[in-house]
Short mmCIF file of C-alpha atoms in Angstrom, two decimals:
data_model
loop_
_atom_site.label_atom_id
_atom_site.label_comp_id
_atom_site.label_asym_id
_atom_site.label_seq_id
_atom_site.Cartn_x
_atom_site.Cartn_y
_atom_site.Cartn_z
CA MET A 936 3.95 -48.56 42.11
CA LYS A 937 5.75 -46.57 39.87
CA ALA A 938 6.71 -48.26 36.53
CA ILE A 939 9.14 -47.34 33.47
CA ILE A 940 8.94 -49.17 30.11
CA VAL A 941 11.97 -49.54 27.88
CA ASP A 942 11.72 -51.33 24.71
CA ASP A 943 12.48 -50.12 21.33
CA GLU A 944 9.20 -51.40 19.57
CA PRO A 945 6.55 -48.86 19.37
CA LYS A 946 4.11 -51.36 19.59
CA GLY A 947 5.54 -53.59 22.28
CA ARG A 948 5.52 -50.25 24.71
CA ASN A 949 1.95 -49.67 23.46
CA ILE A 950 0.72 -52.91 24.10
CA LEU A 951 2.43 -53.45 27.49
CA LEU A 952 0.89 -49.90 28.49
CA GLN A 953 -2.69 -50.74 27.47
CA LEU A 954 -2.56 -54.12 29.33
CA LEU A 955 -1.19 -52.28 32.45
CA THR A 956 -3.66 -49.51 32.56
CA GLN A 957 -6.46 -51.09 31.72
CA HIS A 958 -6.21 -54.50 33.91
CA PHE A 959 -3.74 -53.33 36.93
CA PRO A 960 -4.30 -50.12 38.55
CA GLN A 961 -1.92 -50.84 41.04
CA ILE A 962 0.95 -50.41 38.52
CA LYS A 963 1.33 -46.71 37.27
CA VAL A 964 3.48 -45.98 34.07
CA VAL A 965 5.30 -42.65 34.31
CA ALA A 966 7.60 -43.05 31.38
CA THR A 967 8.57 -44.84 28.60
CA ALA A 968 11.63 -45.11 26.86
CA ALA A 969 12.76 -46.36 22.88
CA ASP A 970 16.40 -47.13 23.97
CA ALA A 971 18.84 -47.72 26.57
CA ASP A 972 20.01 -44.23 27.05
CA GLU A 973 16.85 -42.51 26.98
CA GLY A 974 15.83 -45.62 29.46
CA ILE A 975 18.44 -44.75 31.61
CA ARG A 976 17.40 -40.66 31.30
CA ARG A 977 13.98 -41.47 32.23
CA ILE A 978 15.06 -43.91 35.50
CA ASP A 979 17.35 -41.13 36.55
CA ALA A 980 14.38 -38.84 36.33
CA TRP A 981 11.46 -40.85 37.70
CA LYS A 982 13.17 -43.19 40.32
CA PRO A 983 10.75 -46.08 39.34
CA ASP A 984 9.84 -49.23 41.66
CA VAL A 985 10.06 -51.47 38.71
CA VAL A 986 11.28 -51.34 35.20
CA PHE A 987 9.90 -53.55 32.34
CA LEU A 988 13.06 -53.97 30.33
CA ASP A 989 13.56 -55.06 26.49
CA VAL A 990 16.08 -57.77 26.21
CA GLU A 991 17.26 -57.12 23.00
CA MET A 992 17.42 -53.39 21.42
CA PRO A 993 19.68 -51.86 18.59
CA GLY A 994 22.89 -50.62 20.03
CA LYS A 995 22.80 -51.34 23.87
CA ASN A 996 20.92 -54.10 25.33
CA GLY A 997 18.97 -54.30 28.34
CA PHE A 998 22.12 -55.67 30.28
CA ASP A 999 24.15 -52.89 28.59
CA MET A 1000 21.65 -50.79 30.15
CA LEU A 1001 21.64 -51.84 33.40
CA LYS A 1002 25.67 -51.99 33.58
CA GLU A 1003 26.00 -48.52 32.95
CA LEU A 1004 23.62 -47.49 35.38
CA GLY A 1005 25.57 -49.22 38.15
CA ASN A 1006 23.17 -48.58 41.04
CA ILE A 1007 19.87 -50.68 40.56
CA ASP A 1008 17.45 -49.95 43.43
CA PHE A 1009 14.33 -51.28 41.39
CA LYS A 1010 12.75 -54.47 40.50
CA ILE A 1011 13.06 -55.82 36.78
CA ILE A 1012 10.96 -57.84 34.95
CA PHE A 1013 12.66 -58.31 31.44
CA VAL A 1014 10.70 -58.88 28.17
CA SER A 1015 11.88 -61.04 25.46
CA ALA A 1016 10.62 -62.28 21.92
CA HIS A 1017 13.08 -65.47 22.77
CA ASN A 1018 11.75 -68.84 24.57
CA HIS A 1019 14.33 -71.33 25.14
CA TYR A 1020 15.64 -73.15 28.51
CA ALA A 1021 17.50 -69.94 29.58
CA LEU A 1022 14.67 -67.74 30.07
CA ASN A 1023 13.31 -70.79 32.66
CA ALA A 1024 17.14 -70.75 34.08
CA ILE A 1025 17.10 -67.48 34.73
CA LYS A 1026 13.57 -67.30 36.32
CA LEU A 1027 14.90 -69.29 38.72
CA SER A 1028 16.75 -66.79 40.20
CA ALA A 1029 13.65 -64.93 40.81
CA ILE A 1030 13.85 -62.45 37.77
CA ASP A 1031 10.74 -62.73 36.05
CA PHE A 1032 10.39 -62.92 32.16
CA LEU A 1033 7.45 -61.81 29.80
CA LEU A 1034 7.40 -63.50 26.42
CA LYS A 1035 6.23 -61.58 23.37
CA PRO A 1036 3.67 -61.25 22.70
CA ILE A 1037 2.71 -60.66 26.01
CA ASP A 1038 -0.15 -62.74 27.92
CA LEU A 1039 -2.59 -61.30 29.93
CA ASP A 1040 -2.76 -64.04 32.64
CA ASP A 1041 1.44 -64.22 32.29
CA LEU A 1042 1.77 -60.58 33.02
CA GLY A 1043 -0.58 -61.00 36.22
CA LYS A 1044 1.46 -63.44 37.66
CA ALA A 1045 4.57 -61.41 37.20
CA ILE A 1046 3.03 -58.42 39.08
CA GLN A 1047 1.77 -60.69 41.87
CA ARG A 1048 5.08 -61.81 42.18
CA LEU A 1049 6.70 -58.53 42.08
CA ASN A 1050 6.76 -58.17 46.07
CA SER A 1051 9.00 -61.35 46.32
CA LEU A 1052 11.39 -60.15 43.65
CA PRO A 1053 14.80 -59.15 44.75
CA VAL A 1054 16.57 -55.83 43.61
CA HIS A 1055 19.57 -57.31 41.75
CA SER A 1056 23.05 -55.59 42.29
CA VAL A 1057 25.08 -54.94 39.05
CA GLN A 1058 27.72 -57.28 39.84
CA GLN A 1059 24.97 -59.83 39.20
CA VAL A 1060 24.19 -58.83 35.20
CA PRO A 1061 26.86 -60.64 33.68
CA HIS A 1062 26.10 -63.66 35.11
CA LEU A 1063 22.68 -63.16 34.02
CA LEU A 1064 23.66 -62.23 30.90
CA GLN A 1065 25.80 -65.16 30.44
CA GLN A 1066 23.21 -67.61 31.07
CA LEU A 1067 21.15 -65.61 28.79
CA GLN A 1068 23.29 -66.09 25.88
CA GLN A 1069 24.14 -69.89 26.38
CA SER A 1070 22.57 -72.62 24.03
CA LYS A 1071 19.01 -73.93 25.39
CA ASN A 1072 20.88 -77.08 25.12
CA ARG A 1073 23.86 -76.64 26.33
CA PHE A 1074 23.81 -74.56 29.65
CA ASP A 1075 25.46 -76.15 32.54
CA LYS A 1076 24.94 -73.74 35.34
CA ILE A 1077 21.56 -72.14 36.81
CA ALA A 1078 21.02 -69.36 39.34
CA ILE A 1079 19.10 -70.34 42.05
CA ALA A 1080 17.41 -67.90 44.27
CA SER A 1081 17.14 -68.09 47.96
CA ALA A 1082 15.88 -65.54 50.65
CA THR A 1083 19.35 -63.91 51.22
CA ALA A 1084 21.30 -64.75 47.70
CA ILE A 1085 21.31 -65.70 44.28
CA GLU A 1086 23.71 -69.09 44.15
CA PHE A 1087 25.00 -70.32 40.81
CA VAL A 1088 25.91 -73.78 40.68
CA ASN A 1089 26.78 -76.48 38.35
CA ILE A 1090 23.49 -78.70 37.21
CA ASN A 1091 25.13 -82.13 38.12
CA ASP A 1092 26.08 -81.00 41.35
CA ILE A 1093 22.43 -81.56 42.34
CA VAL A 1094 21.87 -84.52 43.99
CA TYR A 1095 17.90 -83.85 44.27
CA CYS A 1096 14.98 -81.43 44.94
CA LYS A 1097 12.42 -81.82 47.64
CA ALA A 1098 8.90 -79.59 47.94
CA ASP A 1099 8.98 -77.63 50.91
CA ASN A 1100 5.37 -76.16 50.59
CA ALA A 1101 5.82 -73.13 47.91
CA TYR A 1102 9.72 -73.53 48.10
CA THR A 1103 12.30 -75.91 47.38
CA GLU A 1104 15.24 -77.50 49.05
CA VAL A 1105 17.96 -78.07 46.77
CA TYR A 1106 20.49 -80.49 47.79
CA LEU A 1107 23.58 -80.77 46.24
CA ASN A 1108 27.10 -82.67 46.99
CA ASN A 1109 27.93 -80.60 50.17
CA THR A 1110 25.23 -78.15 51.18
CA VAL A 1111 21.45 -77.26 50.80
CA ILE A 1112 19.84 -74.29 48.96
CA THR A 1113 15.99 -73.20 49.75
CA SER A 1114 14.95 -72.02 46.42
CA THR A 1115 12.43 -69.51 46.54
CA LYS A 1116 10.80 -71.13 43.51
CA ASN A 1117 8.36 -74.53 43.66
CA LEU A 1118 8.98 -77.58 42.51
CA LYS A 1119 7.42 -77.62 39.36
CA ASP A 1120 9.52 -74.49 38.07
CA PHE A 1121 12.97 -77.17 38.88
CA ASP A 1122 10.99 -80.17 36.98
CA ASP A 1123 10.22 -77.79 34.06
CA LEU A 1124 13.99 -76.36 33.91
CA LEU A 1125 15.69 -79.84 34.55
CA SER A 1126 13.40 -82.68 33.33
CA PRO A 1127 15.66 -82.47 30.00
CA HIS A 1128 18.96 -82.75 31.65
CA PHE A 1129 18.13 -86.33 33.26
CA PHE A 1130 15.95 -85.61 36.15
CA PHE A 1131 12.96 -87.06 37.18
CA ARG A 1132 9.95 -86.83 39.18
CA VAL A 1133 9.70 -89.85 41.65
CA HIS A 1134 7.21 -88.64 43.91
CA HIS A 1135 5.12 -85.24 44.09
CA SER A 1136 7.54 -84.23 46.56
CA TYR A 1137 10.90 -85.27 45.12
CA LEU A 1138 12.97 -84.60 41.65
CA ILE A 1139 15.89 -86.60 41.25
CA ASN A 1140 18.89 -86.35 39.24
CA MET A 1141 19.47 -89.86 37.62
CA ASN A 1142 22.73 -89.74 37.59
CA HIS A 1143 23.07 -89.46 41.73
CA ILE A 1144 21.15 -92.85 42.01
CA LYS A 1145 23.42 -95.28 43.73
CA LYS A 1146 20.73 -98.18 44.43
CA TYR A 1147 17.55 -99.03 43.49
CA ILE A 1148 15.23 -101.02 45.92
CA LYS A 1149 12.61 -102.96 44.68
CA GLY A 1150 8.75 -102.81 46.15
CA GLU A 1151 4.91 -101.57 45.17
CA GLY A 1152 6.80 -98.22 43.77
CA GLY A 1153 10.14 -98.95 45.62
CA SER A 1154 12.61 -96.40 46.45
CA VAL A 1155 16.21 -95.23 45.87
CA ILE A 1156 19.29 -94.44 47.76
CA MET A 1157 21.22 -91.28 46.29
CA ARG A 1158 24.86 -91.27 46.32
CA ASN A 1159 24.69 -88.77 49.65
CA ASP A 1160 22.98 -92.50 51.03
CA VAL A 1161 19.53 -90.68 51.40
CA GLU A 1162 16.44 -92.94 50.41
CA ILE A 1163 13.89 -91.60 48.45
CA GLU A 1164 10.11 -93.62 47.86
CA VAL A 1165 9.21 -93.92 43.92
CA SER A 1166 5.48 -93.25 43.78
CA ARG A 1167 3.20 -96.09 42.13
CA ARG A 1168 2.41 -94.14 39.54
CA ARG A 1169 5.30 -93.21 38.56
CA LYS A 1170 7.32 -96.22 38.87
CA SER A 1171 6.63 -97.51 35.09
CA ALA A 1172 8.46 -94.13 33.81
CA PHE A 1173 10.93 -94.00 36.43
CA LEU A 1174 12.06 -97.72 35.48
CA GLU A 1175 12.05 -97.08 31.69
CA LEU A 1176 14.24 -93.90 32.00
CA LEU A 1177 16.67 -95.97 35.16
CA SER A 1178 16.99 -98.62 32.05
CA SER A 1179 18.94 -96.22 30.00
CA ILE A 1180 21.46 -95.58 32.50
#
């Protein structure tokens, strides 16, 4: 796959180039760029399959560059030094993030996922930028990638999430989205928002519990009348969290 690195920091470009060259021969870096304008010229000239794009650069940032390009016919792996919940929220939209300094294992996982990453339209860029700019404690929407689209949903509209092998079924008030991310990804993101993993296959929104039925582990009735088992080993932590409602 032809790749281009766009990063205003020479050290960042060189480290990523070295990691790709030494460990991932299937990725051929055909060009690098030090700013958004140079990135646009390199992309127009080389027609890459994937762009490793720094988010925050002087002048135009990575999102400004994408909006100016207009036609996005390559896959994107963002690179950022900023670690907060919004990065995880964007990961659910099937865009990958690498956190600086880049970890070799994280880079390897991102490259493994390249085949499943969609090509994103420029119309989606403003939504993704909005998520990135939201405070880590205040964002109220997430982008959920299915096989055919990226849907932006309110967190509190999620009733529960159910594991489906490597996928996740996200149950909203009136619909279901099958996400290409696994349940652990949702657990990592949503736990701070009063979600709880009551079972290895279920992550529930505690705000949507209608009834708890006592038992060995017990079960919960959600507002949509679905009954979900609570595992024995998670019962104690669940009841402790339930008592705070």
